[in-house]
Short mmCIF file of N, CA and C in Angstrom, two decimals:
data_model
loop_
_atom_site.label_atom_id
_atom_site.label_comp_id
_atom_site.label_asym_id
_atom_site.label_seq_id
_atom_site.Cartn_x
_atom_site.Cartn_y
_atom_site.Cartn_z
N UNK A 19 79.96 95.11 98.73
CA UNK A 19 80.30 95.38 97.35
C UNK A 19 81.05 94.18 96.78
N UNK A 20 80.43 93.78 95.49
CA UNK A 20 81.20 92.47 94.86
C UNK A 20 82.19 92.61 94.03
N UNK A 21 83.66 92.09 93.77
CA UNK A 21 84.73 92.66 92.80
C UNK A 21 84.05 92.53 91.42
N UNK A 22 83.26 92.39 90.88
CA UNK A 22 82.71 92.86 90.32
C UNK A 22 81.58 93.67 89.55
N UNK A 23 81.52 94.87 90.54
CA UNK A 23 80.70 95.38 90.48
C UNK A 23 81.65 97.15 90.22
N UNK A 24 81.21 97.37 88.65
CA UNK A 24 82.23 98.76 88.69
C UNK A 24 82.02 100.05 89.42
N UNK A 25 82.98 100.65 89.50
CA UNK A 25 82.98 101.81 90.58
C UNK A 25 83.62 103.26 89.36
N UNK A 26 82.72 104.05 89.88
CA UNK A 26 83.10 105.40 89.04
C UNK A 26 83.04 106.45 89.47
N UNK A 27 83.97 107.81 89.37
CA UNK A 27 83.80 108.55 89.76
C UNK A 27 85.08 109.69 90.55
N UNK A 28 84.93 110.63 91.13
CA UNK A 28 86.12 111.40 92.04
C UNK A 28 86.17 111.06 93.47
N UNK A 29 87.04 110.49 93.96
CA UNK A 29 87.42 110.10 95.54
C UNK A 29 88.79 110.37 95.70
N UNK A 30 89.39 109.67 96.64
CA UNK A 30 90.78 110.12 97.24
C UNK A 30 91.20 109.08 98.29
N UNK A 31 92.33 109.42 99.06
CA UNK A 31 92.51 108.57 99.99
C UNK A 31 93.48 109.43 101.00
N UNK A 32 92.84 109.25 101.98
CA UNK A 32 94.07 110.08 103.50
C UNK A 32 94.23 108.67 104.22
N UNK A 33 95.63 109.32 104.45
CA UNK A 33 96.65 108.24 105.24
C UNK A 33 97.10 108.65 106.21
N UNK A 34 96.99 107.79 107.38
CA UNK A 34 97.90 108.43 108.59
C UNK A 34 98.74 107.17 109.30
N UNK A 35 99.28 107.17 110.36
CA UNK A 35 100.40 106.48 111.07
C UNK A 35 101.64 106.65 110.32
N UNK A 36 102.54 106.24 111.62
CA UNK A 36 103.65 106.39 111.69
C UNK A 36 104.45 104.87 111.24
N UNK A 37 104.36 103.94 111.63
CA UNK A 37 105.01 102.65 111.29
C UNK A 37 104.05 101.55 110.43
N UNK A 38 102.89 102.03 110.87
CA UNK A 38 101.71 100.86 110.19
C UNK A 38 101.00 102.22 109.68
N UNK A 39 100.95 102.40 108.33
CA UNK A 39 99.95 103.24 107.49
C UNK A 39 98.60 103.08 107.28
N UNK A 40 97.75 103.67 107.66
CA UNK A 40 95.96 103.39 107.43
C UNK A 40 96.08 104.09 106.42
N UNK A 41 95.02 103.31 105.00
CA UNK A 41 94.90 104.02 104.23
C UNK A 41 93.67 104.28 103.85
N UNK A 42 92.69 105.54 104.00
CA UNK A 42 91.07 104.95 103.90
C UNK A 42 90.42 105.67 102.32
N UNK A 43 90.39 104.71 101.61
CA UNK A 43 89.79 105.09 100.05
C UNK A 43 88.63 105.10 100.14
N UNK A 44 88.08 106.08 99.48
CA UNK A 44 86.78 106.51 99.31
C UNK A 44 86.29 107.06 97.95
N UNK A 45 85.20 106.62 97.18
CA UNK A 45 84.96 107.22 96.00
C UNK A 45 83.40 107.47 96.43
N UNK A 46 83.41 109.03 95.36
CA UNK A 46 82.03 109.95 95.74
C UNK A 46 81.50 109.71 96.88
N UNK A 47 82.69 109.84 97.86
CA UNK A 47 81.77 110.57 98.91
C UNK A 47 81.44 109.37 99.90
N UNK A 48 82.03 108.26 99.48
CA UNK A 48 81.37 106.63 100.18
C UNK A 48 82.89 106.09 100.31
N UNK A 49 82.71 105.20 101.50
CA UNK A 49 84.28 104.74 102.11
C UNK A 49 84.43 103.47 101.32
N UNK A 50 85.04 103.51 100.38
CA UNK A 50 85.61 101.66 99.99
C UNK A 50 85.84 100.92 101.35
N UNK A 51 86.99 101.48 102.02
CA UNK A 51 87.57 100.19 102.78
C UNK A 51 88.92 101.19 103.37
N UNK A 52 89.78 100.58 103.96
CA UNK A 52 91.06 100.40 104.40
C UNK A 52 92.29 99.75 103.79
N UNK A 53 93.44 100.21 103.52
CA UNK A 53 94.55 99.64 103.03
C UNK A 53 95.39 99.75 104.48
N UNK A 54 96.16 98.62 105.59
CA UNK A 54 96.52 98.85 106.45
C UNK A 54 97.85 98.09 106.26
N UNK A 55 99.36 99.48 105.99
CA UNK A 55 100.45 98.48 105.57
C UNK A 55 101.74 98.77 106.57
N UNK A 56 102.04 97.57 107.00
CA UNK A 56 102.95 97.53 108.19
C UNK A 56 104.16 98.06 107.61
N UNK A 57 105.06 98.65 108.62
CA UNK A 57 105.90 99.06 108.03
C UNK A 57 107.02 98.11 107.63
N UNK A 58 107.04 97.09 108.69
CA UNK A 58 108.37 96.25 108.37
C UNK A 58 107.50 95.16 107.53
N UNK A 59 106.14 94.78 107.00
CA UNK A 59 106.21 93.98 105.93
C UNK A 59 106.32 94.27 104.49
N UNK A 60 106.28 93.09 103.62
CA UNK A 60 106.23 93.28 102.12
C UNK A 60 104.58 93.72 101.64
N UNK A 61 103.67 93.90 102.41
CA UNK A 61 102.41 94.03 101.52
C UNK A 61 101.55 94.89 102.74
N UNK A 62 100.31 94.65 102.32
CA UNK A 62 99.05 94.86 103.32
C UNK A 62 98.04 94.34 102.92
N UNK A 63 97.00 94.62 103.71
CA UNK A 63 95.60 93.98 103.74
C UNK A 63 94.49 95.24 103.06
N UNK A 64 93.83 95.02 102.58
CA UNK A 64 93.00 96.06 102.33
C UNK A 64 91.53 95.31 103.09
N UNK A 65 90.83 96.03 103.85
CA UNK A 65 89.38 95.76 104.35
C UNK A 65 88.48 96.68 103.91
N UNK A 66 87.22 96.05 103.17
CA UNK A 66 86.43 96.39 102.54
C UNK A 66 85.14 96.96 104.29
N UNK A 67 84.55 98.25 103.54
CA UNK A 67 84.05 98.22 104.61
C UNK A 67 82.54 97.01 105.32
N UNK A 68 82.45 96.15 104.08
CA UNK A 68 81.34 94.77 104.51
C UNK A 68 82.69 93.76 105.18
N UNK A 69 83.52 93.71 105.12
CA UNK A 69 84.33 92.66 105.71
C UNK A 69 85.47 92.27 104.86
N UNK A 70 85.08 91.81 103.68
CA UNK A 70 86.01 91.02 102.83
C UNK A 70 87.14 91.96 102.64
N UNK A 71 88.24 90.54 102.28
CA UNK A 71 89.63 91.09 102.74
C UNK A 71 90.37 90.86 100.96
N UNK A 72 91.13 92.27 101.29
CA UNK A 72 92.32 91.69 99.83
C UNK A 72 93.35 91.79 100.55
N UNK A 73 94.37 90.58 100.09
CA UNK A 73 96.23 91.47 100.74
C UNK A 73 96.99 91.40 98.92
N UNK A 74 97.75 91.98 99.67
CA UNK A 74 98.50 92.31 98.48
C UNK A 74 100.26 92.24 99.31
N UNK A 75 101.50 91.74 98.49
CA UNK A 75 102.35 91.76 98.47
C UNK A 75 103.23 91.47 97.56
N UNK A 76 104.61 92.49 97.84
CA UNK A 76 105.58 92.50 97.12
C UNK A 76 106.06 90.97 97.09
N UNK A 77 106.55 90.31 96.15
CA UNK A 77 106.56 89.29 95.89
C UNK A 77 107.91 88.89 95.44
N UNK A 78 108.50 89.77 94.66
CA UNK A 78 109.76 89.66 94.44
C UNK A 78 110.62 91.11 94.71
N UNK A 79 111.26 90.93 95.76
CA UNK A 79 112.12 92.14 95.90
C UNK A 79 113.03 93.32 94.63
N UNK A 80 113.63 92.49 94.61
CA UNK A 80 114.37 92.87 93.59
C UNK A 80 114.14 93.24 91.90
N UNK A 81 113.14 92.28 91.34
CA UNK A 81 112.57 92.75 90.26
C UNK A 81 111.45 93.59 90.62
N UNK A 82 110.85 93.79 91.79
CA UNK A 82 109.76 94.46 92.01
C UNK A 82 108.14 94.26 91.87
N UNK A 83 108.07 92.45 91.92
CA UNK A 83 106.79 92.01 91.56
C UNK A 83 105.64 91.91 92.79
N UNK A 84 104.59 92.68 92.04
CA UNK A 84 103.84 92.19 93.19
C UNK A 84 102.26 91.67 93.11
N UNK A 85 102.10 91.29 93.38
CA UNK A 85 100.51 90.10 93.60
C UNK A 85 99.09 90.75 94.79
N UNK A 86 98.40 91.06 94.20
CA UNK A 86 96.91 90.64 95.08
C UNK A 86 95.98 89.37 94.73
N UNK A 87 95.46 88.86 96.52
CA UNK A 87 94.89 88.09 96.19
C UNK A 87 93.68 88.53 96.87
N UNK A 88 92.98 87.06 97.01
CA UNK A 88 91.89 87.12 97.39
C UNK A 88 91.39 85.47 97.77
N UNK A 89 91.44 85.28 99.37
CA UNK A 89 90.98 83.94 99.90
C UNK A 89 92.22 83.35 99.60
N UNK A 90 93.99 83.68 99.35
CA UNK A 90 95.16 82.92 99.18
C UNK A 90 94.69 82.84 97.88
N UNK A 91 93.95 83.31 96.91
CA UNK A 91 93.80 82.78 95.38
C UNK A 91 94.62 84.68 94.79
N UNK A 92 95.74 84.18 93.59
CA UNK A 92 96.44 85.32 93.44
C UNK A 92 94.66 86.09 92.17
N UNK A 93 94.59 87.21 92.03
CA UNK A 93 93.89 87.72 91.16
C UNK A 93 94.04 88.90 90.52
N UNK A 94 95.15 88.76 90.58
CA UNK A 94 96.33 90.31 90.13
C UNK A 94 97.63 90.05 90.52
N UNK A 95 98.12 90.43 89.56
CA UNK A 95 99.37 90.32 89.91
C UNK A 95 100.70 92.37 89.01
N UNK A 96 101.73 92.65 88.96
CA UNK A 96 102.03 93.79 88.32
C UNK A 96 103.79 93.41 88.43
N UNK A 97 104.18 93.62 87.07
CA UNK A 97 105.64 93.69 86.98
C UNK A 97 106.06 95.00 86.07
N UNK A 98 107.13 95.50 86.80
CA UNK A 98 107.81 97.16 86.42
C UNK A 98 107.74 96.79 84.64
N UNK A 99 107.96 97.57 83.96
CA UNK A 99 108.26 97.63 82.41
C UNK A 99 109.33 98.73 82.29
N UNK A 100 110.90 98.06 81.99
CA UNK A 100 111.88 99.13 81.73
C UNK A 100 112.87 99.28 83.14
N UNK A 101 113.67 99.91 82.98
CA UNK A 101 114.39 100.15 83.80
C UNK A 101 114.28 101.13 84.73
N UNK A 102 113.52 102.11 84.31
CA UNK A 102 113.53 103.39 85.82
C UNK A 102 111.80 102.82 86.59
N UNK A 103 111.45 102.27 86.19
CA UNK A 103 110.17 101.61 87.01
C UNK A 103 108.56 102.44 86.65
N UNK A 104 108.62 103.61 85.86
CA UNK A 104 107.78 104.39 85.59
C UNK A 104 106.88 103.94 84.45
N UNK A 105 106.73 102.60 84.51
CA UNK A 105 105.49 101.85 83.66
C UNK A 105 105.52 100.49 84.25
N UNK A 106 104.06 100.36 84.37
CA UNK A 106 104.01 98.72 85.33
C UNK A 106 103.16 98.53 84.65
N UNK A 107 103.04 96.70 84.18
CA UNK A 107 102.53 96.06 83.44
C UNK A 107 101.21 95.44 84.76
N UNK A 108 100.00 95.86 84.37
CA UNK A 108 99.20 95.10 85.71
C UNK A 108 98.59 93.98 85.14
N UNK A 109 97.89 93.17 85.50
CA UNK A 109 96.94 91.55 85.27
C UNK A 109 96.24 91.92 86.21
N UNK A 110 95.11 91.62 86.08
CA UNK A 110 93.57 91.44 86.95
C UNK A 110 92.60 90.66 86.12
N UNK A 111 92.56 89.33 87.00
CA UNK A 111 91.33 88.63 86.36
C UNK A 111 91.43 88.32 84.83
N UNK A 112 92.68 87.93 84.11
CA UNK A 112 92.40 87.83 82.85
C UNK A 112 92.60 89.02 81.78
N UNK A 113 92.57 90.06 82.33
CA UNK A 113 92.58 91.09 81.50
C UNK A 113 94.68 91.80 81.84
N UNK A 114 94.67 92.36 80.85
CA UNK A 114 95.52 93.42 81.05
C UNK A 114 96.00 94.91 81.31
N UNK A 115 96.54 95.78 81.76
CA UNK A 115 96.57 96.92 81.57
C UNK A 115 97.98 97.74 81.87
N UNK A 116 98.22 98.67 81.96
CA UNK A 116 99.02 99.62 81.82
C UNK A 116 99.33 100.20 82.90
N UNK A 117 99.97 100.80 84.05
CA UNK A 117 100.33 101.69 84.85
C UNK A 117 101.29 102.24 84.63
N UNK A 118 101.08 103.91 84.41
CA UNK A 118 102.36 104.29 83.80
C UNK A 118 102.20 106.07 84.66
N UNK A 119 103.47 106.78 84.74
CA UNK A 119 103.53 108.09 85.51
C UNK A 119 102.99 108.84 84.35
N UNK A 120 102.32 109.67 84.80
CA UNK A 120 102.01 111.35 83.89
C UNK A 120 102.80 112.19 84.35
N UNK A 121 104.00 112.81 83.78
CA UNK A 121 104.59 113.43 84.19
C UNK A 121 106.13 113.41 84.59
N UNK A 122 107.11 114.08 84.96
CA UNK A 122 108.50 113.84 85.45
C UNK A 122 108.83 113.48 86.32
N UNK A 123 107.79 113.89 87.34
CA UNK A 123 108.44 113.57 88.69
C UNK A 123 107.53 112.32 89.28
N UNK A 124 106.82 111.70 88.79
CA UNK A 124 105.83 110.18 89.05
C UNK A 124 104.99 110.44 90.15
N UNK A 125 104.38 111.98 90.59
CA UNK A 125 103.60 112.39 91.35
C UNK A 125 102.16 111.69 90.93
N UNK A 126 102.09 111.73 89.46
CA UNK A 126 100.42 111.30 89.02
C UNK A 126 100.49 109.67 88.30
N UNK A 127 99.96 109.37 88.22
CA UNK A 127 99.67 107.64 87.59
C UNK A 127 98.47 107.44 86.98
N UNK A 128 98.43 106.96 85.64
CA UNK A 128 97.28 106.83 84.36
C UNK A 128 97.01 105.25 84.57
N UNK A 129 95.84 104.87 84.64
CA UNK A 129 95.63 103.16 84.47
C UNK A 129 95.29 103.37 82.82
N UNK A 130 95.98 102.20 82.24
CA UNK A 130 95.05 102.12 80.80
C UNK A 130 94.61 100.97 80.54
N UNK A 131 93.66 100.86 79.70
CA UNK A 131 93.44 99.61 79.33
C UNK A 131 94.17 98.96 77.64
N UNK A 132 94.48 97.85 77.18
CA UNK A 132 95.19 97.18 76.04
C UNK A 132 94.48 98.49 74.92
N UNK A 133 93.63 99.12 74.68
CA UNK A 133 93.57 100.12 73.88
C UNK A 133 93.97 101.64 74.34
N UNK A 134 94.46 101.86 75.17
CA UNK A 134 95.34 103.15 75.42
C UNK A 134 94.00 103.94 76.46
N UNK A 135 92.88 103.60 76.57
CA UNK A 135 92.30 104.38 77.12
C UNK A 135 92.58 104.37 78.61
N UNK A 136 92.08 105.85 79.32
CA UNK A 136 93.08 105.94 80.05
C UNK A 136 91.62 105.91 81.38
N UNK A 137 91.54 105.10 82.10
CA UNK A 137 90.88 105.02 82.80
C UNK A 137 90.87 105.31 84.01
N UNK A 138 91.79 105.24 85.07
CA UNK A 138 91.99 105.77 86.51
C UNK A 138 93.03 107.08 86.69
N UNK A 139 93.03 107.67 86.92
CA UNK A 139 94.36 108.75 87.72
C UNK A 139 93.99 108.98 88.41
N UNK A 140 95.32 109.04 89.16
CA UNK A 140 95.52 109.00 91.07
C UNK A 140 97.01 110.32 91.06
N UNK A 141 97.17 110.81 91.85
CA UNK A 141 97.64 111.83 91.99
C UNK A 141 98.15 112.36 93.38
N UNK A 142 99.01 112.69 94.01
CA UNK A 142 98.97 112.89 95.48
C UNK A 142 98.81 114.65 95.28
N UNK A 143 98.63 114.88 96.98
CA UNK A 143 98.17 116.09 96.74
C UNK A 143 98.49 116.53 98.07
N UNK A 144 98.21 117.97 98.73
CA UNK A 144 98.42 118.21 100.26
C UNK A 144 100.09 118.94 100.32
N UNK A 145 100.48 119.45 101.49
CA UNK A 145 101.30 120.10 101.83
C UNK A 145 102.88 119.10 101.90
N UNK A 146 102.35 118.21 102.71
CA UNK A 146 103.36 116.64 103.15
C UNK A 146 102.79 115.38 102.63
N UNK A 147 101.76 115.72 101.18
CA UNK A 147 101.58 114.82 100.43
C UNK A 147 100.84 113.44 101.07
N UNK A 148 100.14 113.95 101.85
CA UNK A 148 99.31 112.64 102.91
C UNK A 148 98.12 112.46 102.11
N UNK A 149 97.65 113.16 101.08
CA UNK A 149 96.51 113.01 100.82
C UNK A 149 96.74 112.95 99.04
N UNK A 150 95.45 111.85 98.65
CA UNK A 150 95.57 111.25 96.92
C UNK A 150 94.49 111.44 96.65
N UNK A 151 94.20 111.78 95.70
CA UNK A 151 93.08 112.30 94.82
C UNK A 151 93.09 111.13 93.72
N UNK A 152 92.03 111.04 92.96
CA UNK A 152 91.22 109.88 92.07
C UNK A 152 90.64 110.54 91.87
N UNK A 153 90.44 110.12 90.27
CA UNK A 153 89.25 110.15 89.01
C UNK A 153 89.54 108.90 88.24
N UNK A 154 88.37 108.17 88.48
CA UNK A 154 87.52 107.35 87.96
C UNK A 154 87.33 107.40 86.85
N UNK A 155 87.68 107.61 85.25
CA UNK A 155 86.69 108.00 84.32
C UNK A 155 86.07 106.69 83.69
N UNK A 156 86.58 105.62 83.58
CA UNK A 156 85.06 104.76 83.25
C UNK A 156 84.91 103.51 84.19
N UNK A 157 84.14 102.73 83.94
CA UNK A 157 83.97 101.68 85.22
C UNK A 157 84.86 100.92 85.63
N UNK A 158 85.70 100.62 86.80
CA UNK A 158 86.71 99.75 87.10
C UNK A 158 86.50 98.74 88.50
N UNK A 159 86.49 97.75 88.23
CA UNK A 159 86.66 97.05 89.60
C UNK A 159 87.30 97.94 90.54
N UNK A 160 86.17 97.45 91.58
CA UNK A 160 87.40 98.37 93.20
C UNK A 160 88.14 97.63 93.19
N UNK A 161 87.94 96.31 93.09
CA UNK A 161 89.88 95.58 93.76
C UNK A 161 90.87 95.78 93.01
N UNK A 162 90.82 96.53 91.32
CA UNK A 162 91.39 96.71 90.75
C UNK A 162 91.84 98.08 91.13
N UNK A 163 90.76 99.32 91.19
CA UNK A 163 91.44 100.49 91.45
C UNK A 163 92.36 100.94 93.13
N UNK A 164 92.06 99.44 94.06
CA UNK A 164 93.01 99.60 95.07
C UNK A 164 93.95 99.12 95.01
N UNK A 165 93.97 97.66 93.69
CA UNK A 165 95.46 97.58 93.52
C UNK A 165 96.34 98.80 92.89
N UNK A 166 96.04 99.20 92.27
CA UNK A 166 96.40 100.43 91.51
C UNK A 166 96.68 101.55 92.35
N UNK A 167 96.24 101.51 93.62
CA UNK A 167 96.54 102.98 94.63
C UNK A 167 97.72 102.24 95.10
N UNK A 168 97.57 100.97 95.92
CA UNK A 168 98.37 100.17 96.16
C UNK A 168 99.86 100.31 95.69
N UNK A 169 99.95 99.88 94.41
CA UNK A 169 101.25 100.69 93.43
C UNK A 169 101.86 101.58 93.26
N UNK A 170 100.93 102.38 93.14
CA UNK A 170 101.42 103.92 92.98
C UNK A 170 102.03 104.20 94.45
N UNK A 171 101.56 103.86 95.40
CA UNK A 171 102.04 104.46 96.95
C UNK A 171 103.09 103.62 96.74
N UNK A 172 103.47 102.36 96.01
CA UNK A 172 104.42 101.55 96.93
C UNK A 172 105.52 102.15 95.79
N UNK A 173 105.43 102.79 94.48
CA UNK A 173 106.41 103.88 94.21
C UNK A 173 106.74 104.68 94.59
N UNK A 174 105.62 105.58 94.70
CA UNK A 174 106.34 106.94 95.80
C UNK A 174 106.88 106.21 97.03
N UNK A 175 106.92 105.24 97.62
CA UNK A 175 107.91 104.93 98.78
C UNK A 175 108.75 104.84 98.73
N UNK A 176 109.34 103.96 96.94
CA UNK A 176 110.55 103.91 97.09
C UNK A 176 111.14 105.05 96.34
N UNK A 177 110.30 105.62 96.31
CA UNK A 177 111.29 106.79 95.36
C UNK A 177 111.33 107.94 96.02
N UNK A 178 110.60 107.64 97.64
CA UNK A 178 111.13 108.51 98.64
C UNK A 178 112.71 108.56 98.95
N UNK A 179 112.46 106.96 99.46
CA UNK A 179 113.79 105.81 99.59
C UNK A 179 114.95 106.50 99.50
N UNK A 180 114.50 106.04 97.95
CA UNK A 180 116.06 106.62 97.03
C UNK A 180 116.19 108.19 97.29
N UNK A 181 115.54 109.09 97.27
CA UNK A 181 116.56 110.38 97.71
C UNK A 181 116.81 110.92 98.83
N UNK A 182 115.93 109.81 99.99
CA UNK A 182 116.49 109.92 101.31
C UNK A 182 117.94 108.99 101.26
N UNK A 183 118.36 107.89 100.70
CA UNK A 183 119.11 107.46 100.45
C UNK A 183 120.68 108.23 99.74
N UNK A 184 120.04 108.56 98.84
CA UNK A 184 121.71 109.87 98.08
C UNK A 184 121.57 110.67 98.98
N UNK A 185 120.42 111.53 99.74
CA UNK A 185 121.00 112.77 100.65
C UNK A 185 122.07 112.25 101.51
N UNK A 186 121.47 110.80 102.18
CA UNK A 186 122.16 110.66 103.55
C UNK A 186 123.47 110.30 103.02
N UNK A 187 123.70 110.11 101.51
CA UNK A 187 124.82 109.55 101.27
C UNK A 187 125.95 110.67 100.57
N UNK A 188 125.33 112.09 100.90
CA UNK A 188 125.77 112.81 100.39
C UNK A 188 126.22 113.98 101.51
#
């Protein structure tokens, strides 16, 4: 599959491990690839299931920036918008878009494009939340809609973080 070639439709993604996370995305029913993210690094690799590789990493700690590439060439990049982190400004290839939560608790995530349309939601789902649901609604690069899963998980991590953080501090 070529990054540019759009992808549409309802898929999901189940994750398992304990220190290194497999993440295997799949739309209608067909396996994209693998997102495989260590626990003690800043990023991961995503493997397409023909071979080709994306990584992606956090780039700046503290402001929260982070970059995918492709062959060491950056081709995305996403910085938070605002202070509670619940809108991220993404870049892919020239274009722009939107990542922003649906909702209070930042369980669901809307991709938009510079005209508000709302093109990806991702959503977690399941008992212990191991499992993400996707809808596709119009054509999007896969390397775009795995950066975009990419994100969204690397929020819910830290916003695990943080209230494992006040409990223990409480």
């Amino acid at each position: 599959m070529s990054w540019n070639e759009g992808v549409k439709g309802e898929g999901g993604v189940v994750a398992w491990g304990w220190f290194t996370t497999h993440h295997q995305v799949s739309l209608r029913e067909s396996i994209l690839g693998e997102l495989i993210l260590p626990a003690l690094g800043r990023g991961g690799v995503f493997c397409y299931a023909d071979g080709r590789e994306l990584e992606m990493e956090k780039t700046s700690w503290w402001k929260g920036w982070h970059e995918l590439r492709e062959n060491g060439i950056v081709v995305g990049s996403a910085r938070p918008l605002g202070f509670w982190g619940q809108r991220i400004s993404v870049g892919y290839r020239g274009r722009m878009y939107e990542l922003a939560t649906a909702g209070f608790w930042g369980d669901r995530w809307h991709l938009v494009d510079e005209s508000g349309t709302v093109l990806v939601e991702i959503w977690r789902r399941g008992f212990f939340r191991q499992k993400v649901a996707m809808t596709v609604h119009l054509e999007v690069q896969p390397d775009l809609l795995v950066f975009v899963y990419y994100l969204a998980h690397a929020r819910w991590q830290e916003q695990a973080a943080a209230v494992g953080g006040a409990a223990a501090g409480s």
